[in-house]
Short mmCIF file of C-alpha atoms and ligand atoms in Angstrom, two decimals:
data_model
loop_
_atom_site.label_atom_id
_atom_site.label_comp_id
_atom_site.label_asym_id
_atom_site.label_seq_id
_atom_site.Cartn_x
_atom_site.Cartn_y
_atom_site.Cartn_z
CA UNK A 1 20.49 -24.32 16.14
CA UNK A 2 21.25 -20.83 14.90
CA UNK A 3 17.90 -19.74 13.54
CA UNK A 4 17.02 -17.36 16.33
CA UNK A 5 20.14 -15.24 16.01
CA UNK A 6 19.61 -11.77 14.60
CA UNK A 7 18.55 -12.10 10.99
CA UNK A 8 19.51 -9.66 8.33
CA UNK A 9 19.35 -11.73 5.26
CA UNK A 10 18.18 -14.51 3.09
CA UNK A 11 15.70 -16.79 4.80
CA UNK A 12 13.96 -14.00 6.68
CA UNK A 13 11.11 -12.25 5.02
CA UNK A 14 8.94 -10.22 7.29
CA UNK A 15 5.82 -11.86 5.99
CA UNK A 16 6.82 -15.23 7.40
CA UNK A 17 8.68 -14.56 10.63
CA UNK A 18 8.21 -12.91 13.97
CA UNK A 19 10.84 -10.35 15.01
CA UNK A 20 11.14 -9.41 18.67
CA UNK A 21 12.53 -6.16 20.08
CA UNK A 22 16.01 -7.73 20.38
CA UNK A 23 16.02 -8.52 16.68
CA UNK A 24 15.46 -12.27 17.11
CA UNK A 25 13.70 -13.85 14.18
CA UNK A 26 11.41 -16.81 14.75
CA UNK A 27 9.07 -18.96 12.74
CA UNK A 28 5.63 -17.91 13.97
CA UNK A 29 2.80 -20.33 14.66
CA UNK A 30 0.81 -17.91 16.82
CA UNK A 31 -0.31 -15.80 13.83
CA UNK A 32 -1.49 -13.08 16.21
CA UNK A 33 -3.85 -15.68 17.81
CA UNK A 34 -5.15 -16.66 14.40
CA UNK A 35 -5.77 -13.74 12.06
CA UNK A 36 -2.47 -13.69 10.13
CA UNK A 37 -3.50 -16.50 7.77
CA UNK A 38 -1.68 -14.94 4.78
CA UNK A 39 1.23 -13.52 6.82
CA UNK A 40 2.17 -9.99 7.76
CA UNK A 41 3.27 -7.51 5.14
CA UNK A 42 1.20 -9.20 2.44
CA UNK A 43 1.82 -7.29 -0.79
CA UNK A 44 -1.78 -7.46 -2.04
CA UNK A 45 -3.28 -6.33 1.27
CA UNK A 46 -0.71 -3.55 1.65
CA UNK A 47 -1.41 -2.24 -1.85
CA UNK A 48 -5.19 -2.36 -1.42
CA UNK A 49 -5.04 -0.59 1.95
CA UNK A 50 -2.63 2.04 0.57
CA UNK A 51 -4.98 2.71 -2.35
CA UNK A 52 -7.92 2.96 0.02
CA UNK A 53 -6.14 5.34 2.42
CA UNK A 54 -5.98 7.85 -0.41
CA UNK A 55 -9.71 7.50 -1.05
CA UNK A 56 -11.17 7.65 2.47
CA UNK A 57 -10.90 6.05 5.93
CA UNK A 58 -14.57 5.70 6.76
CA UNK A 59 -17.70 7.07 5.14
CA UNK A 60 -20.55 6.58 7.60
CA UNK A 61 -22.67 5.14 4.83
CA UNK A 62 -22.59 2.07 2.63
CA UNK A 63 -19.76 2.00 0.11
CA UNK A 64 -18.90 -0.09 -2.89
CA UNK A 65 -16.16 -2.16 -1.21
CA UNK A 66 -18.65 -3.35 1.43
CA UNK A 67 -20.87 -4.69 -1.32
CA UNK A 68 -17.90 -6.33 -3.03
CA UNK A 69 -16.86 -8.03 0.24
CA UNK A 70 -20.41 -9.17 0.99
CA UNK A 71 -20.65 -10.74 -2.47
CA UNK A 72 -17.27 -12.43 -2.06
CA UNK A 73 -18.31 -13.95 1.29
CA UNK A 74 -21.66 -15.10 -0.09
CA UNK A 75 -19.82 -16.71 -3.00
CA UNK A 76 -17.26 -18.39 -0.69
CA UNK A 77 -19.36 -19.74 2.16
CA UNK A 78 -22.13 -22.33 1.66
CA UNK A 79 -25.56 -21.22 2.81
CA UNK A 80 -24.54 -17.65 3.62
CA UNK A 81 -26.96 -15.45 1.70
CA UNK A 82 -26.49 -12.20 3.53
CA UNK A 83 -23.92 -10.60 5.87
CA UNK A 84 -23.52 -7.69 8.25
CA UNK A 85 -20.14 -6.27 9.30
CA UNK A 86 -18.53 -5.22 12.59
CA UNK A 87 -14.99 -4.89 13.87
CA UNK A 88 -14.29 -7.61 16.43
CA UNK A 89 -15.54 -11.14 16.95
CA UNK A 90 -16.93 -10.02 20.31
CA UNK A 91 -19.17 -7.44 18.62
CA UNK A 92 -20.35 -9.77 15.87
CA UNK A 93 -21.33 -12.41 18.45
CA UNK A 94 -23.49 -9.83 20.21
CA UNK A 95 -25.11 -8.88 16.91
CA UNK A 96 -25.91 -12.54 16.21
CA UNK A 97 -27.44 -12.96 19.67
CA UNK A 98 -29.50 -9.81 19.23
CA UNK A 99 -30.78 -10.98 15.86
CA UNK A 100 -31.70 -14.35 17.40
CA UNK A 101 -33.55 -12.67 20.25
CA UNK A 102 -35.44 -10.31 17.94
CA UNK A 103 -36.24 -13.23 15.62
CA UNK A 104 -37.58 -15.53 18.35
CA UNK A 105 -38.89 -13.05 20.91
CA UNK A 106 -36.98 -15.06 23.56
CA UNK A 107 -34.12 -13.93 25.82
CA UNK A 108 -32.24 -17.06 26.95
CA UNK A 109 -29.08 -18.28 25.27
CA UNK A 110 -27.30 -21.63 25.56
CA UNK A 111 -23.53 -22.01 25.32
CA UNK A 112 -21.02 -24.75 26.17
CA UNK A 113 -18.20 -25.26 28.66
CA UNK A 114 -14.81 -24.09 27.45
CA UNK A 115 -16.18 -22.17 24.46
CA UNK A 116 -15.01 -18.60 24.00
CA UNK A 117 -17.38 -16.15 22.36
CA UNK A 118 -15.58 -12.93 23.19
CA UNK A 119 -15.06 -10.93 26.34
CA UNK A 120 -18.53 -9.55 27.19
CA UNK A 121 -20.25 -10.68 30.37
CA UNK A 122 -23.21 -12.54 28.87
CA UNK A 123 -20.90 -15.02 27.08
CA UNK A 124 -17.59 -14.97 28.98
CA UNK A 125 -18.89 -17.60 31.39
CA UNK A 126 -17.86 -21.20 32.05
CA UNK A 127 -14.90 -20.60 29.76
CA UNK A 128 -11.90 -21.20 32.02
CA UNK A 129 -13.47 -21.94 35.41
CA UNK A 130 -13.10 -25.07 37.46
CA UNK A 131 -15.57 -27.74 36.40
CA UNK A 132 -18.93 -27.66 38.18
CA UNK A 133 -21.87 -29.93 37.40
CA UNK A 134 -24.39 -27.21 36.78
CA UNK A 135 -26.08 -25.56 33.83
CA UNK A 136 -25.69 -22.25 35.65
CA UNK A 137 -22.97 -20.05 34.17
CA UNK A 138 -19.75 -19.50 36.11
CA UNK A 139 -17.97 -16.14 35.83
CA UNK A 140 -14.60 -16.46 34.15
CA UNK A 141 -12.92 -13.49 35.84
CA UNK A 142 -13.48 -10.73 38.38
CA UNK A 143 -15.75 -7.81 37.53
CA UNK A 144 -18.54 -9.89 36.03
CA UNK A 145 -21.84 -9.16 37.82
CA UNK A 146 -24.19 -12.17 37.86
CA UNK A 147 -27.04 -9.92 36.77
CA UNK A 148 -25.40 -9.72 33.33
CA UNK A 149 -25.49 -13.44 32.63
CA UNK A 150 -28.73 -14.61 34.20
CA UNK A 151 -30.13 -15.43 30.74
CA UNK A 152 -27.16 -17.64 29.79
CA UNK A 153 -27.19 -21.40 30.41
CA UNK A 154 -24.28 -23.79 29.97
CA UNK A 155 -23.88 -27.45 28.99
CA UNK A 156 -20.87 -29.74 28.56
CA UNK A 157 -20.05 -29.94 24.83
CA UNK A 158 -20.06 -32.97 22.52
CA UNK A 159 -22.65 -34.86 24.58
CA UNK A 160 -25.64 -35.60 22.33
CA UNK A 161 -27.76 -37.08 25.13
CA UNK A 162 -27.24 -34.07 27.40
CA UNK A 163 -28.19 -31.76 24.53
CA UNK A 164 -31.35 -33.71 23.67
CA UNK A 165 -32.36 -33.95 27.29
CA UNK A 166 -31.85 -30.23 27.80
CA UNK A 167 -33.86 -29.35 24.70
CA UNK A 168 -36.72 -31.63 25.64
CA UNK A 169 -37.04 -29.81 28.93
CA UNK A 170 -36.14 -26.22 28.01
CA UNK A 171 -35.86 -25.94 24.20
CA UNK A 172 -38.85 -23.64 23.77
CA UNK A 173 -37.37 -21.06 26.15
CA UNK A 174 -34.19 -20.42 24.15
CA UNK A 175 -33.43 -17.75 21.55
CA UNK A 176 -30.23 -19.40 20.35
CA UNK A 177 -27.50 -21.97 20.84
CA UNK A 178 -23.93 -20.76 20.39
CA UNK A 179 -21.17 -23.22 19.60
CA UNK A 180 -17.66 -23.22 18.25
CA UNK A 181 -17.99 -25.96 15.60
CA UNK A 182 -14.46 -27.13 16.41
CA UNK A 183 -13.65 -26.37 20.04
CA UNK A 184 -10.55 -24.45 19.01
CA UNK A 185 -10.33 -22.41 22.21
CA UNK A 186 -10.12 -25.43 24.48
CA UNK A 187 -7.93 -28.01 22.78
CA UNK A 188 -9.06 -27.93 19.13
CA UNK A 189 -11.50 -30.76 19.96
CA UNK A 190 -13.43 -32.09 16.98
CA UNK A 191 -17.21 -32.55 17.22
CA UNK A 192 -18.41 -36.14 17.57
CA UNK A 193 -20.17 -37.49 14.48
CA UNK A 194 -23.77 -36.19 14.35
CA UNK A 195 -23.25 -33.71 17.19
CA UNK A 196 -23.49 -30.49 15.18
CA UNK A 197 -26.23 -31.94 12.96
CA UNK A 198 -28.27 -32.79 16.07
CA UNK A 199 -27.73 -29.31 17.46
CA UNK A 200 -29.02 -27.67 14.27
CA UNK A 201 -32.00 -30.05 14.06
CA UNK A 202 -32.97 -29.50 17.70
CA UNK A 203 -32.80 -25.73 17.19
CA UNK A 204 -35.12 -26.03 14.16
CA UNK A 205 -37.53 -28.30 16.05
CA UNK A 206 -37.75 -25.98 19.06
CA UNK A 207 -37.65 -22.67 17.18
CA UNK A 208 -34.22 -21.56 18.46
CA UNK A 209 -31.52 -20.04 16.25
CA UNK A 210 -28.39 -22.14 15.70
CA UNK A 211 -25.22 -20.04 15.68
CA UNK A 212 -21.78 -21.34 14.72
CA UNK A 213 -19.06 -19.14 16.19
CA UNK A 214 -16.60 -19.35 13.31
CA UNK A 215 -14.33 -16.60 14.57
CA UNK A 216 -11.52 -19.19 14.50
CA UNK A 217 -12.79 -21.81 12.04
CA UNK A 218 -14.10 -19.35 9.44
CA UNK A 219 -11.86 -19.05 6.35
CA UNK A 220 -9.45 -21.32 8.23
CA UNK A 221 -10.55 -24.97 8.34
CA UNK A 222 -11.79 -24.44 4.77
CA UNK A 223 -12.56 -21.39 2.66
CA UNK A 224 -16.20 -21.85 3.66
CA UNK A 225 -15.21 -22.64 7.28
CA UNK A 226 -17.15 -25.23 9.26
CA UNK A 227 -20.13 -24.96 6.91
CA UNK A 228 -17.98 -26.30 4.09
CA UNK A 229 -15.86 -28.66 6.23
CA UNK A 230 -18.84 -30.42 7.83
CA UNK A 231 -21.40 -29.77 5.08
CA UNK A 232 -23.77 -28.06 7.52
CA UNK A 233 -25.87 -24.90 7.44
CA UNK A 234 -26.70 -23.37 10.81
CA UNK A 235 -28.99 -20.34 10.83
CA UNK A 236 -26.13 -17.91 11.49
CA UNK A 237 -22.33 -17.99 11.50
CA UNK A 238 -19.97 -15.44 13.00
CA UNK A 239 -16.63 -14.56 11.40
CA UNK A 240 -13.55 -12.63 12.58
CA UNK A 241 -9.81 -13.30 12.82
CA UNK A 242 -8.75 -14.85 9.46
CA UNK A 243 -11.51 -12.99 7.61
CA UNK A 244 -9.35 -9.88 7.15
CA UNK A 245 -5.85 -11.32 7.60
CA UNK A 246 -5.05 -9.27 10.71
CA UNK A 247 -7.21 -6.19 10.14
CA UNK A 248 -10.07 -5.51 12.54
CA UNK A 249 -13.03 -7.00 10.79
CA UNK A 250 -15.88 -9.33 11.71
CA UNK A 251 -19.14 -10.43 10.17
CA UNK A 252 -22.36 -12.31 10.80
CA UNK A 253 -23.68 -14.32 7.89
CA UNK A 254 -26.57 -16.65 7.30
CA UNK A 255 -29.92 -17.22 5.67
CA UNK A 256 -31.44 -14.01 4.31
CA UNK A 257 -34.57 -14.64 6.38
CA UNK A 258 -32.56 -14.21 9.58
CA UNK A 259 -31.81 -10.59 8.69
CA UNK A 260 -35.48 -9.68 8.22
CA UNK A 261 -35.49 -8.32 11.81
CA UNK A 262 -32.99 -5.67 10.71
CA UNK A 263 -34.87 -4.77 7.54
CA UNK A 264 -38.19 -4.32 9.35
CA UNK A 265 -36.47 -2.48 12.24
CA UNK A 266 -37.46 -4.96 14.94
CA UNK A 267 -33.84 -4.54 16.00
CA UNK A 268 -30.78 -2.60 14.94
CA UNK A 269 -27.16 -3.23 14.02
CA UNK A 270 -25.15 -0.05 14.44
CA UNK A 271 -21.58 1.09 15.03
CA UNK A 272 -19.55 4.03 13.76
CA UNK A 273 -16.77 1.83 12.41
CA UNK A 274 -18.72 -1.12 11.02
CA UNK A 275 -17.70 -0.31 7.45
CA UNK A 276 -14.20 1.05 8.02
CA UNK A 277 -12.76 1.02 4.55
CA UNK A 278 -9.26 -0.39 5.03
CA UNK A 279 -10.60 -3.33 7.06
CA UNK A 280 -13.04 -4.09 4.27
CA UNK A 281 -10.44 -3.97 1.49
CA UNK A 282 -8.02 -6.05 3.61
CA UNK A 283 -10.75 -8.70 3.92
CA UNK A 284 -11.34 -8.67 0.16
CA UNK A 285 -7.62 -9.23 -0.51
CA UNK A 286 -7.34 -11.94 2.16
CA UNK A 287 -10.24 -13.90 0.72
CA UNK A 288 -8.87 -13.51 -2.82
CA UNK A 289 -5.56 -14.94 -1.65
CA UNK A 290 -7.29 -17.82 0.15
CA UNK A 291 -9.38 -18.64 -2.93
CA UNK A 292 -6.26 -19.46 -4.98
CA UNK A 293 -6.25 -23.14 -5.98
CA UNK A 294 -4.35 -25.48 -3.66
CA UNK A 295 -4.16 -23.03 -0.75
CA UNK A 296 -5.95 -25.16 1.83
CA UNK A 297 -4.33 -28.39 0.63
CA UNK A 298 -0.88 -26.84 1.19
CA UNK A 299 -1.72 -25.40 4.61
CA UNK A 300 -3.29 -28.66 5.75
CA UNK A 301 -0.34 -30.74 4.54
CA UNK A 302 2.02 -28.41 6.42
CA UNK A 303 0.03 -28.71 9.64
CA UNK A 304 -0.34 -32.46 9.31
CA UNK A 305 3.42 -32.86 8.87
CA UNK A 306 4.02 -30.88 12.07
CA UNK A 307 1.41 -32.89 13.96
CA UNK A 308 3.03 -36.16 12.88
CA UNK A 309 6.46 -34.87 13.84
CA UNK A 310 5.19 -33.82 17.27
CA UNK A 311 3.70 -37.22 18.11
CA UNK A 312 6.63 -39.18 16.64
CA UNK A 313 9.16 -37.05 18.49
CA UNK A 314 7.22 -37.34 21.78
CA UNK A 315 7.17 -41.14 21.38
CA UNK A 316 10.91 -41.14 20.65
CA UNK A 317 11.66 -39.37 23.95
CA UNK A 318 9.11 -41.31 26.00
CA UNK A 319 6.25 -38.81 26.31
CA UNK A 320 2.57 -39.58 25.66
CA UNK A 321 1.15 -37.06 23.20
CA UNK A 322 -1.89 -36.64 20.97
CA UNK A 323 -2.89 -33.98 18.48
CA UNK A 324 -6.43 -32.77 17.80
CA UNK A 325 -7.93 -30.41 15.25
CA UNK A 326 -7.17 -30.01 11.55
CA UNK A 327 -4.04 -29.02 9.63
CA UNK A 328 -4.68 -25.27 9.77
CA UNK A 329 -5.47 -25.14 13.49
CA UNK A 330 -4.55 -27.91 15.90
CA UNK A 331 -3.55 -28.47 19.52
CA UNK A 332 -0.94 -30.79 20.95
CA UNK A 333 -1.74 -32.54 24.23
CA UNK A 334 1.01 -33.97 26.39
CA UNK A 335 0.47 -36.71 28.96
CA UNK A 336 -2.48 -38.35 27.18
CA UNK A 337 -2.71 -41.13 24.60
CA UNK A 338 -5.94 -39.88 23.01
CA UNK A 339 -6.95 -36.38 21.97
CA UNK A 340 -9.51 -34.84 24.34
CA UNK A 341 -13.08 -34.48 23.11
CA UNK A 342 -14.23 -31.63 25.31
CA UNK A 343 -13.14 -29.03 27.82
CA UNK A 344 -13.28 -31.44 30.77
CA UNK A 345 -10.91 -33.90 29.11
CA UNK A 346 -8.71 -31.05 27.93
CA UNK A 347 -8.09 -29.88 31.50
CA UNK A 348 -6.41 -33.25 32.23
CA UNK A 349 -3.53 -32.72 29.81
CA UNK A 350 -0.01 -31.94 31.00
CA UNK A 351 0.39 -28.20 30.40
CA UNK A 352 3.43 -27.94 32.66
CA UNK A 353 5.49 -30.11 30.28
CA UNK A 354 4.05 -28.21 27.32
CA UNK A 355 5.20 -24.96 28.94
CA UNK A 356 8.77 -26.29 29.12
CA UNK A 357 8.57 -27.53 25.52
CA UNK A 358 7.28 -24.14 24.37
CA UNK A 359 10.18 -22.38 26.12
CA UNK A 360 12.64 -24.73 24.41
CA UNK A 361 10.96 -24.07 21.05
CA UNK A 362 11.37 -20.34 21.61
CA UNK A 363 15.10 -20.90 22.17
CA UNK A 364 15.14 -22.99 19.02
CA UNK A 365 13.53 -20.26 16.93
CA UNK A 366 9.82 -21.07 16.94
CA UNK A 367 7.14 -18.85 18.47
CA UNK A 368 4.15 -20.77 19.93
CA UNK A 369 0.99 -19.93 21.85
CA UNK A 370 0.81 -20.75 25.58
CA UNK A 371 -2.33 -22.89 25.23
CA UNK A 372 -0.74 -25.48 22.88
CA UNK A 373 -2.78 -24.35 19.86
CA UNK A 374 -0.89 -24.01 16.56
CA UNK A 375 -2.05 -21.86 13.64
CA UNK A 376 -0.84 -22.48 10.08
CA UNK A 377 -0.94 -19.91 7.27
CA UNK A 378 -0.08 -19.62 3.59
CA UNK A 379 3.31 -18.13 4.55
CA UNK A 380 4.45 -21.42 6.11
CA UNK A 381 6.48 -22.97 3.33
CA UNK A 382 8.85 -25.94 3.13
CA UNK A 383 11.83 -23.98 4.47
CA UNK A 384 9.87 -23.13 7.62
CA UNK A 385 8.68 -26.73 7.91
CA UNK A 386 12.20 -28.08 7.78
CA UNK A 387 13.27 -25.69 10.52
CA UNK A 388 10.26 -26.49 12.72
CA UNK A 389 10.82 -30.23 12.44
CA UNK A 390 14.42 -29.83 13.61
CA UNK A 391 13.29 -27.51 16.39
CA UNK A 392 10.66 -30.01 17.59
CA UNK A 393 13.21 -32.80 17.89
CA UNK A 394 15.78 -30.62 19.69
CA UNK A 395 13.14 -29.10 22.01
CA UNK A 396 11.52 -32.43 22.86
CA UNK A 397 14.92 -33.83 23.73
CA UNK A 398 15.64 -30.88 26.04
CA UNK A 399 12.17 -31.01 27.60
CA UNK A 400 12.52 -34.69 28.43
CA UNK A 401 16.04 -34.19 29.78
CA UNK A 402 17.62 -36.54 27.24
CA UNK A 403 21.23 -36.00 26.28
C1 PLP B 501 -14.24 -18.55 18.92
C2 PLP B 501 -14.09 -17.09 19.28
N1 PLP B 501 -15.18 -16.30 19.26
C3 PLP B 501 -15.10 -14.98 19.53
C4 PLP B 501 -13.90 -14.40 19.88
C5 PLP B 501 -13.83 -12.93 20.15
O1 PLP B 501 -13.21 -12.29 19.07
P1 PLP B 501 -12.43 -10.91 19.27
O2 PLP B 501 -11.21 -11.18 20.10
O3 PLP B 501 -12.12 -10.45 17.87
O4 PLP B 501 -13.38 -9.98 19.96
C6 PLP B 501 -12.75 -15.18 19.94
C7 PLP B 501 -11.46 -14.60 20.32
O5 PLP B 501 -10.46 -15.24 20.48
C8 PLP B 501 -12.84 -16.57 19.62
O6 PLP B 501 -11.78 -17.37 19.66
#
């Protein structure tokens, strides 16, 4: 294959491909770990940001574009009546937790194994540790004092009985339950039928706030994220990544009632850069692009075609493989016949073989993430698909040592 040689011409447009420092050009399925859902160098985003740079970088007070973005989000996402803005997903998660605590007057939070909610100590627990049968949180890395996560409890995900049992014993103590609605960070595992519904219902019954962390799924698995995809309305949802197409923007949205604690000053949401203008206008342009008819159908069809090629090619060269997730974000699992349903199952997949496959894909002109997650964007057209399908076959053959 010749795709990865230095590109100067026709098929390479910067919006669709990844260029490294040596001038290699590759089809990119990392999308900057998710945000680049409409590609880099998007003409509409560039123009809006350029216009805004001439007007002002940040104002330190509410501005008209913030209102426009808020209205666009409310119009795009089912059940979101009000939003607040921050910069990163990590910050927005903390805002959601604070709102939940102020709303309930409780301190404890519940999260699930393998779920990532940003890099702060109260949530970066039991994310990539070895499995332990305990609801006590396990630090994910060095430098995390236990005193900073004593109010966090952890359960295995996708287990309705464990969730019910936990709530019956401790439900009244908890301010909120945080979940990725699709476990994108640990294998793109889909929720079992009724799991998310049960979680929301239990939260309502016990007076806890249900929070969907949609930093990955928001504006990705559907325009209205998991709320639209699953037809569910948790109390709060958190957005980041795809929301602003690569600019540093995040949001918390939900029922207007949830934001009462900010209006009556029971708590605060502050931050010098929460309304930084070019992030806001980038988000407006991204959402406008995503709202164009047929956008999600095309992205999903693209992702589905890759997923089918991956499993067919693995079978052809004698490797067990399964794919989980949806067309716009999915994970491929080697060494298993069925897609994992939670973090524990995900840790049993063959990442060593995936590592070799990923290296072969890089040589064959396709840039992939190390954790076997693939992101699809509007920039992935039929020409890219054709190339990726060829690359998958060639790379699978090399990985399996077939001549
Ligand atoms: C589901 C989820 N929540 C929160 C975060 C944190 O977002 P950020 O990296 O923007 O702080 C991430 C980051 O990858 C994420 O995947």
